[in-house]
Coordinates of C-alpha atoms and ligand atoms in Angstrom, one line a residue:
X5 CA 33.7 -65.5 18.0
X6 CA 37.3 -65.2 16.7
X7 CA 38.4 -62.1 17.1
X8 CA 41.0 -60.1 15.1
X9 CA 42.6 -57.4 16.6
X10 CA 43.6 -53.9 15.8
X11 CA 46.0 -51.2 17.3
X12 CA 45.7 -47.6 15.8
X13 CA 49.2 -46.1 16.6
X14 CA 50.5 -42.9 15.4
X15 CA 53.7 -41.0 15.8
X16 CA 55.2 -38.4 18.8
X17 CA 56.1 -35.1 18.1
X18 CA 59.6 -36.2 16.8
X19 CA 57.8 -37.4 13.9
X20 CA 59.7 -40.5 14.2
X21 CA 59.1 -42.8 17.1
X22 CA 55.8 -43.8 18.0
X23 CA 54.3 -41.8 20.7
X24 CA 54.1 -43.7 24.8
X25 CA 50.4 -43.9 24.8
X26 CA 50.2 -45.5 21.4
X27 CA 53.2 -48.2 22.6
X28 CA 51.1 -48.4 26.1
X29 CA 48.2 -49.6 23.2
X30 CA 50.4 -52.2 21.7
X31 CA 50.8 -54.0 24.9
X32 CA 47.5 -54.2 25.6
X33 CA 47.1 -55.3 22.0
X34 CA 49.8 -57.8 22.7
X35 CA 48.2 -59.2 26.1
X36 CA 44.9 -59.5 24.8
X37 CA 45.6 -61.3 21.9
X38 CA 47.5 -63.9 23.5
X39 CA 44.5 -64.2 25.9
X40 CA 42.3 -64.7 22.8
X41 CA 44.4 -66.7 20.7
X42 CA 43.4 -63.9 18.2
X43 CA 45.1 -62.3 15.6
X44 CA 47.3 -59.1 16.2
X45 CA 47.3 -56.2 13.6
X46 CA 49.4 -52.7 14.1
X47 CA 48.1 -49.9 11.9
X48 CA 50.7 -46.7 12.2
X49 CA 49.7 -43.2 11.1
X50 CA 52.9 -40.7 10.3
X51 CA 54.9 -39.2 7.7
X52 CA 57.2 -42.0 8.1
X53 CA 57.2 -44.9 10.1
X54 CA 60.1 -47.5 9.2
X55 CA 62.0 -46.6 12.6
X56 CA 58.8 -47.3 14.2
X57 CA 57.6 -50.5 12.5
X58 CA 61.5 -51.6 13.4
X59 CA 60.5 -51.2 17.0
X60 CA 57.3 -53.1 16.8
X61 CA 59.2 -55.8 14.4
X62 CA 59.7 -58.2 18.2
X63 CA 55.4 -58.4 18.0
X64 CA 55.1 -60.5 15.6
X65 CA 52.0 -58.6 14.5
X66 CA 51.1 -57.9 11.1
X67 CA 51.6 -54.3 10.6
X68 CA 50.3 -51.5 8.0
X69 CA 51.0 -47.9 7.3
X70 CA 49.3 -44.9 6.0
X71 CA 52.5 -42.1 5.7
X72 CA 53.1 -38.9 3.9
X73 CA 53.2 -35.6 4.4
X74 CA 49.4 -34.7 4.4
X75 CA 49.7 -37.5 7.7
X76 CA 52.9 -35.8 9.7
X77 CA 50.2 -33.6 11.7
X78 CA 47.0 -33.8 13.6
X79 CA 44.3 -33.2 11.4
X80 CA 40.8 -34.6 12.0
X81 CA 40.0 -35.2 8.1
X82 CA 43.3 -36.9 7.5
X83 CA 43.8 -39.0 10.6
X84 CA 39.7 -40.2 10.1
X85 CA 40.7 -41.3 6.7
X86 CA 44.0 -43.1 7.6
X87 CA 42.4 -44.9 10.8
X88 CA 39.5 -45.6 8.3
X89 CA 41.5 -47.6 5.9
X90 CA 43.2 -48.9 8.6
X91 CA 40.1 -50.8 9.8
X92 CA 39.2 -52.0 6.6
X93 CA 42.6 -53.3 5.6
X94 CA 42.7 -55.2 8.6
X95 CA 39.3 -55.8 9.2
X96 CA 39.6 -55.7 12.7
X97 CA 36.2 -56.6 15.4
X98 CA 38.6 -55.3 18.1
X99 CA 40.0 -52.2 17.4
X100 CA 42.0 -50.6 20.3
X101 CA 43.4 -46.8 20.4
X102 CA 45.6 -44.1 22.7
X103 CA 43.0 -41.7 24.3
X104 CA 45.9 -38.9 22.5
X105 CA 44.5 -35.7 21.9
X106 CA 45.2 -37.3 18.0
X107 CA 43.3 -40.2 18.2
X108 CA 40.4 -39.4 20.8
X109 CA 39.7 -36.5 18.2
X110 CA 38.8 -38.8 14.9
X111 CA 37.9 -42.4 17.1
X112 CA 33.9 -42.2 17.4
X113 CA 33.6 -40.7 14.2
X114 CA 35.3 -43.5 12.6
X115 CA 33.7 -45.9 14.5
X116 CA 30.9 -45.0 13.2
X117 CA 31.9 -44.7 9.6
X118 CA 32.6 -48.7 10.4
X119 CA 29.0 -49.0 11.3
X120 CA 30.9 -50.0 14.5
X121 CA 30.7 -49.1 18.4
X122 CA 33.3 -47.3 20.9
X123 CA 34.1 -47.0 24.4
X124 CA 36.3 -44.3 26.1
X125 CA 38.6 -43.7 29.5
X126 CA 39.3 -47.9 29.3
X127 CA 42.1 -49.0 32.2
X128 CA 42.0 -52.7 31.9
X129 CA 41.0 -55.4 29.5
X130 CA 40.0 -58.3 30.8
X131 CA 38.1 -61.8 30.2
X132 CA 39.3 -65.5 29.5
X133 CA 37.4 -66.1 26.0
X134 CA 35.5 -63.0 25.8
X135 CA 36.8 -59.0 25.4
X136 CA 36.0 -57.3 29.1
X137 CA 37.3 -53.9 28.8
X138 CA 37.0 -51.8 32.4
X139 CA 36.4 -48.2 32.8
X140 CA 35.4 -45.8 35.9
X141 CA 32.7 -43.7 36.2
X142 CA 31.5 -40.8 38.7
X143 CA 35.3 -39.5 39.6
X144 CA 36.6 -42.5 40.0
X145 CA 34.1 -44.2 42.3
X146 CA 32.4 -46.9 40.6
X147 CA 34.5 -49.3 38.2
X148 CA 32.3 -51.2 35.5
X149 CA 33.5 -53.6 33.4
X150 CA 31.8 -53.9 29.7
X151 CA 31.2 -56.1 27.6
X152 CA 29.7 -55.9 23.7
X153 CA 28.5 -58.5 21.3
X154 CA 28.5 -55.5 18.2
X155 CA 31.7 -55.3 16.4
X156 CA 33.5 -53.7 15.0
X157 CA 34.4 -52.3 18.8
X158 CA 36.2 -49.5 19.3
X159 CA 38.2 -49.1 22.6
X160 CA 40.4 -46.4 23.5
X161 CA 42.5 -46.8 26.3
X162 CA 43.7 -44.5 29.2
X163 CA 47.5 -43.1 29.6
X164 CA 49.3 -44.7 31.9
X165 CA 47.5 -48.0 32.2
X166 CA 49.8 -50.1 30.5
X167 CA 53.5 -50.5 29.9
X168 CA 54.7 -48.9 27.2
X169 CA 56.0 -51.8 24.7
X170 CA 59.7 -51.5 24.1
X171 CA 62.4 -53.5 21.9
X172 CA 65.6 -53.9 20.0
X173 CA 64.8 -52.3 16.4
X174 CA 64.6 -55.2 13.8
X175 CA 63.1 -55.3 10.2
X176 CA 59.3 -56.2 9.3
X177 CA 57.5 -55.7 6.6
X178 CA 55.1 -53.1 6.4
X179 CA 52.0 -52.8 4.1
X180 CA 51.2 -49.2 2.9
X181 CA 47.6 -48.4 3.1
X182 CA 46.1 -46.0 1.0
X183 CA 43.9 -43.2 2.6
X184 CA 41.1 -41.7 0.2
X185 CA 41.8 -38.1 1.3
X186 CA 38.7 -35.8 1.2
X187 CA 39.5 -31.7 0.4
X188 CA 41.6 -30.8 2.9
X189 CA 40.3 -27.6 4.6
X190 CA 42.4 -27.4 7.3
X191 CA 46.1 -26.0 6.7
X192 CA 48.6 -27.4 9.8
X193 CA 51.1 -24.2 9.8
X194 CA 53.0 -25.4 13.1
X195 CA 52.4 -25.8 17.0
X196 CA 52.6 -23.1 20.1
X197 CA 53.4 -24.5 23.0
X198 CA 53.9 -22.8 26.3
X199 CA 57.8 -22.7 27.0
X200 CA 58.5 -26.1 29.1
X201 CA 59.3 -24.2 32.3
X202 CA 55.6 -22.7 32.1
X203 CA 54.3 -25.9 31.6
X204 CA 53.7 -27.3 34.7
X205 CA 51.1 -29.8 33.8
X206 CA 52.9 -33.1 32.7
X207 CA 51.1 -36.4 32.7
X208 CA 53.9 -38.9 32.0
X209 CA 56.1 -37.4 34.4
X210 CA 57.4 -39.9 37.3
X211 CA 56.2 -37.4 40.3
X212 CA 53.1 -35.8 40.9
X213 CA 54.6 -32.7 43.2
X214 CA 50.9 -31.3 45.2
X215 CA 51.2 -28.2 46.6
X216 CA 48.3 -27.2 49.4
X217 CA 46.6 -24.3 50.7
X218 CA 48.8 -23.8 53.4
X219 CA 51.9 -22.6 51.3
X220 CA 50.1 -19.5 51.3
X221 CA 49.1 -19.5 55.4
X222 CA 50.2 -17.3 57.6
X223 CA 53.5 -19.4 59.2
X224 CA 55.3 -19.8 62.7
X225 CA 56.4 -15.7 62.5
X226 CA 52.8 -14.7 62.2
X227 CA 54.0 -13.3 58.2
X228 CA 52.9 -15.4 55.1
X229 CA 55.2 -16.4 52.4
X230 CA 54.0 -17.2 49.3
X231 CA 56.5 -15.8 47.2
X232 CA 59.2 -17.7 49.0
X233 CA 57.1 -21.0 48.7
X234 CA 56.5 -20.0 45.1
X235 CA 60.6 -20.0 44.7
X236 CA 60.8 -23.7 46.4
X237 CA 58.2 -25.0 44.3
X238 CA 59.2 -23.8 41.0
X239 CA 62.7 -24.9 42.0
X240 CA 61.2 -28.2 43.0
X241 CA 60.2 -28.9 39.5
X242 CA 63.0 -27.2 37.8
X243 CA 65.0 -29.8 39.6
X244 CA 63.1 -33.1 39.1
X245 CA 60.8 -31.8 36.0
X246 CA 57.7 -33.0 38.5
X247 CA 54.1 -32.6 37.8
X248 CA 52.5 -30.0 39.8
X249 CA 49.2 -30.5 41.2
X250 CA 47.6 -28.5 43.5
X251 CA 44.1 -28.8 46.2
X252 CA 41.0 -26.6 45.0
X253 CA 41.4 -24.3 48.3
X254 CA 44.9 -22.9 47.0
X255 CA 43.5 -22.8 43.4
X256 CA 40.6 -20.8 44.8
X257 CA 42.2 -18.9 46.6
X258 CA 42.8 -16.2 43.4
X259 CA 39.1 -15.2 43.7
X260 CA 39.0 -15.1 47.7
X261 CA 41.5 -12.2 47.0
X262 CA 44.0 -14.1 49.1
X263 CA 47.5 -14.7 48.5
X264 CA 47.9 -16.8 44.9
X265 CA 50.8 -18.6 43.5
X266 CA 50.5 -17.0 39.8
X267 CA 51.3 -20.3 38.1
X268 CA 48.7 -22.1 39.4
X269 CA 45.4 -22.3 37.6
X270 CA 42.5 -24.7 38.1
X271 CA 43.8 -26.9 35.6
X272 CA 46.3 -28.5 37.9
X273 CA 43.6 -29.2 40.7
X274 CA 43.7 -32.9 41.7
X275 CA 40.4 -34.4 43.3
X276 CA 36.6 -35.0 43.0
X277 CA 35.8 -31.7 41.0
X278 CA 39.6 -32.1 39.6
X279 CA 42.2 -34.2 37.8
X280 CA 42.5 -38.0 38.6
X281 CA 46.5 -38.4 36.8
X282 CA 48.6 -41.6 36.8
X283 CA 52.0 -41.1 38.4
X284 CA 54.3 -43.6 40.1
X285 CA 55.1 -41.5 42.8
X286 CA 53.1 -38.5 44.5
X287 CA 54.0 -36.0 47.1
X288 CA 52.1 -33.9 49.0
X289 CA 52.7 -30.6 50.3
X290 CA 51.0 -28.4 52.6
X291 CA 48.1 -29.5 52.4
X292 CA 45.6 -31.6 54.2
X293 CA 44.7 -34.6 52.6
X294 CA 40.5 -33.9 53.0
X295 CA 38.7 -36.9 51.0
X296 CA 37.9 -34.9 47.8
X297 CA 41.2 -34.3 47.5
X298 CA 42.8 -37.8 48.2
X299 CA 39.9 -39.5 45.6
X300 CA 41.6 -37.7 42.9
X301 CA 45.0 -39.5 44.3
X302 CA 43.6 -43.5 43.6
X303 CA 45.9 -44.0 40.6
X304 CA 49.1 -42.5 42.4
X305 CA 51.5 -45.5 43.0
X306 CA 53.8 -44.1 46.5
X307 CA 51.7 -41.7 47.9
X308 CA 53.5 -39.1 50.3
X309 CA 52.9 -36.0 52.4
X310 CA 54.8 -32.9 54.2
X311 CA 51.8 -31.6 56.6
X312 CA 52.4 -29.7 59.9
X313 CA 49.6 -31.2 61.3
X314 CA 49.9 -34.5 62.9
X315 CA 46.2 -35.0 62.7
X316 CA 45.7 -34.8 58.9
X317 CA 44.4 -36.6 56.5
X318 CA 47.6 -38.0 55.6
X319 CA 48.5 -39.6 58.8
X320 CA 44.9 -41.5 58.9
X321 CA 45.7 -43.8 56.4
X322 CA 46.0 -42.0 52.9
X323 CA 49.9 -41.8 52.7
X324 CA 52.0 -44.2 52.7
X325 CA 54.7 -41.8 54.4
X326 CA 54.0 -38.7 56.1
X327 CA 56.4 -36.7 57.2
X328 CA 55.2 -33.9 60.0
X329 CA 57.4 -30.9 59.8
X330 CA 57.4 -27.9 58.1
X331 CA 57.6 -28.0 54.5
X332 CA 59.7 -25.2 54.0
X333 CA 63.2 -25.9 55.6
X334 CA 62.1 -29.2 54.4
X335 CA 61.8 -28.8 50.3
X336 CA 64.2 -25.6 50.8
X337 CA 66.9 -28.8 51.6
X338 CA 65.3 -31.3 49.3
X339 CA 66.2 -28.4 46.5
X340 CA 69.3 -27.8 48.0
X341 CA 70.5 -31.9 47.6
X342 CA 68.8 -32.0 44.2
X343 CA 71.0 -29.1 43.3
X344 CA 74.5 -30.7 44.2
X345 CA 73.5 -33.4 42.6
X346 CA 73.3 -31.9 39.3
X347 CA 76.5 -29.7 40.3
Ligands
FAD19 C1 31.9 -31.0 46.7 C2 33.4 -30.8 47.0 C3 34.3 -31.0 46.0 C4 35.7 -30.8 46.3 N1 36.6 -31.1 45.4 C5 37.9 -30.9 45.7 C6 38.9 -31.3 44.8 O1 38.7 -31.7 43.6 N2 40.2 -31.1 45.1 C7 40.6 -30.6 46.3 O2 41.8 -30.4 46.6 N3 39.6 -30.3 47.3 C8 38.3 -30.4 46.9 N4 37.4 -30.1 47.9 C9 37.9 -29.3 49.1 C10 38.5 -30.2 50.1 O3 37.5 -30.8 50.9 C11 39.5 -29.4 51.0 O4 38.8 -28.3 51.5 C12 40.7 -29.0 50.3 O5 41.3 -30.1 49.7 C13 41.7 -28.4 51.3 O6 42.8 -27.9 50.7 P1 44.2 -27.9 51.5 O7 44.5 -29.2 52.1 O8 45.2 -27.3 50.6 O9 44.0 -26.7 52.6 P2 43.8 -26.7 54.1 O10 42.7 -27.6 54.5 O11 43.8 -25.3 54.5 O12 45.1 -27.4 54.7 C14 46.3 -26.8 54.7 C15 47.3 -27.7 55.4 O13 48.6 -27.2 55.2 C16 49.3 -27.4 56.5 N5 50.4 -26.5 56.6 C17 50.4 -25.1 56.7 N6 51.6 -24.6 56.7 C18 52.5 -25.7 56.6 C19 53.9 -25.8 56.5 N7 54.7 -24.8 56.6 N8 54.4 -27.0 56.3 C20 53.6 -28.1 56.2 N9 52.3 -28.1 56.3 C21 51.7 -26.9 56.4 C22 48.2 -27.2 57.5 O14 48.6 -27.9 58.7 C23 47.0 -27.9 56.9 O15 47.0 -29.3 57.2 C24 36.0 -30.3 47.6 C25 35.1 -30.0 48.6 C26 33.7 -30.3 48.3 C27 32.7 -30.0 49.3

């Protein structure tokens, strides 16, 4: 079967340039249909997407547009329509997508508007003459590769699998779609988000920054420190805008009645009953590097860890570097350097 190939793209919150996960889509789009010998199609959703197309001009793919106003937000009515007439305009069999909050919203109901199928959380595609798209199941133990002989097939692809495409802005022509808008019942009247500093949760960042249980332990002086270790984390990320993640025992902590770190919630929990994120780089502090934790660390490039005990889980294989010493003279200095650096 020939396949034809479509990306579903849509822009960041600049309103401009095309968000990373939907240029991490085009590359996959790229790859495969060089694999395939099949043709490549770029559909953009936005208000306005000439500086985009520009940056996608290098592809060589065609590429079509459904802009306006009514498409500069989220919305699932108008994104379903535009990724709707996307599909038919290009009349793709391979339709691939960002797993965005934007897109992962509207994909299976559009699929199935196509009469087509769809597939979620994919981290590879594969296959010589065939489409062999790979995702994992049960936390991140089992990896199963799929294949489908319906079509259209929707696949939408996790963050941080692929690189994000990048170029020299040229000029391409770009075919403007038109999306039969239903009554639009939802009114977009802006975004809250939590102030950058509270944010601590940030998937594209290079470094995952883990802080462990024993932060919060009684230390060498017999006295426990957690508002100190709360100061040299916060500080940690202030400095290198990090990702925090954190083990279940210090996120549990709040309901044990122990000491907490306040700006830690079960949402940045890494592990089986946790997050499984995509950083380069990871370190680990403080904590002990128990199997359910470390599962939730198999896409984490350099792995890491500060532990004072030379017997953890760390130092049996899981990190790649483990430094035993106590982590906080040691991030109290690492902050310290960061600091005159910026100076
Ligand atoms: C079904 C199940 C699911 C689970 N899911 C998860 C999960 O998703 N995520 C998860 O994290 N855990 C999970 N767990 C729990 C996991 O097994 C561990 O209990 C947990 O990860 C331990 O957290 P910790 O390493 O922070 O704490 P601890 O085991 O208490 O370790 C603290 C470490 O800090 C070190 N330390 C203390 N002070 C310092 C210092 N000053 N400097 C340096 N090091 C210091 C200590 O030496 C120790 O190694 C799960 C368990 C089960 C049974």
């Amino acid at each position: 079967m020939t396949e034809s190939i479509l990306v579903l793209t849509h822009v960041d919150e600049s309103g401009a340039a095309l968000s990373k996960a939907s240029l991490e889509a085009v590359t996959a789009g790229k790859e495969l249909a060089a694999r395939l010998s099949a043709s490549l199609t770029i559909g953009m959703v936005g208000a306005d997407v000439a500086t985009a197309a520009g940056i996608l001009a290098s592809t060589g793919a065609r590429q079509l547009a459904v802009t306006g106003e009514a498409f500069a937000q989220p919305r699932y009515a108008s994104d379903a329509a535009a990724c709707e007439a996307l599909c038919r305009a290009a009349g793709a069999s391979i339709v691939l997508a960002p797993s965005s909050a934007r897109f992962t919203r509207v994909a299976a109901g559009v699929a199935h508007r196509l009469g087509g199928f769809i597939d979620t959380h994919i981290t590879a595609l594969g296959g010589t003459d065939t489409v062999e798209a790979t995702r994992w199941f049960y936390r991140q133990r089992v990896e199963a590769v799929i294949a489908r002989d319906a079509r259209p097939w929707f696949l939408l692809l996790d963050a941080g699998t692929h690189t994000a495409f990048a170029s020299e802005p040229t000029t391409a022509p770009v075919e403007q779609i038109t999306a039969e808008l239903p009554a639009l019942r939802t009114t977009v009247s802006g975004t809250r988000a939590p102030m950058q500093d509270a944010q601590t949760i940030r998937p594209d960042a290079k470094l995952l920054f883990v802080a462990g249980a024993g932060w919060t332990k009684k230390q060498a002086d017999g006295q426990v420190h957690s508002a100190e270790a709360g100061d040299l984390i916060l500080g940690f990320l202030h400095a290198t805008s990090a990702s925090l993640g954190s083990s279940k025992s210090l996120v549990d902590q709040g309901g044990d009645g122990q000491p907490v770190l306040p700006f830690l919630t079960h949402m940045n929990q890494i592990g089986q009953t946790g997050a499984t994120p995509r950083h380069p780089k990871g370190l680990a502090t403080c904590c002990h590097g128990e199997e359910p934790h470390v599962v939730g660390w198999r896409f984490i490039g350099e792995r890491r860890a500060i532990s004072l005990d030379p017997n953890c889980g760390w130092t049996r294989g899981k990190a790649d570097v483990v430094y035993v010493a106590d982590a906080f003279p040691v991030m109290a200095k690492v902050n310290e350097l960061l600091e005159a650096k910026k100076a």
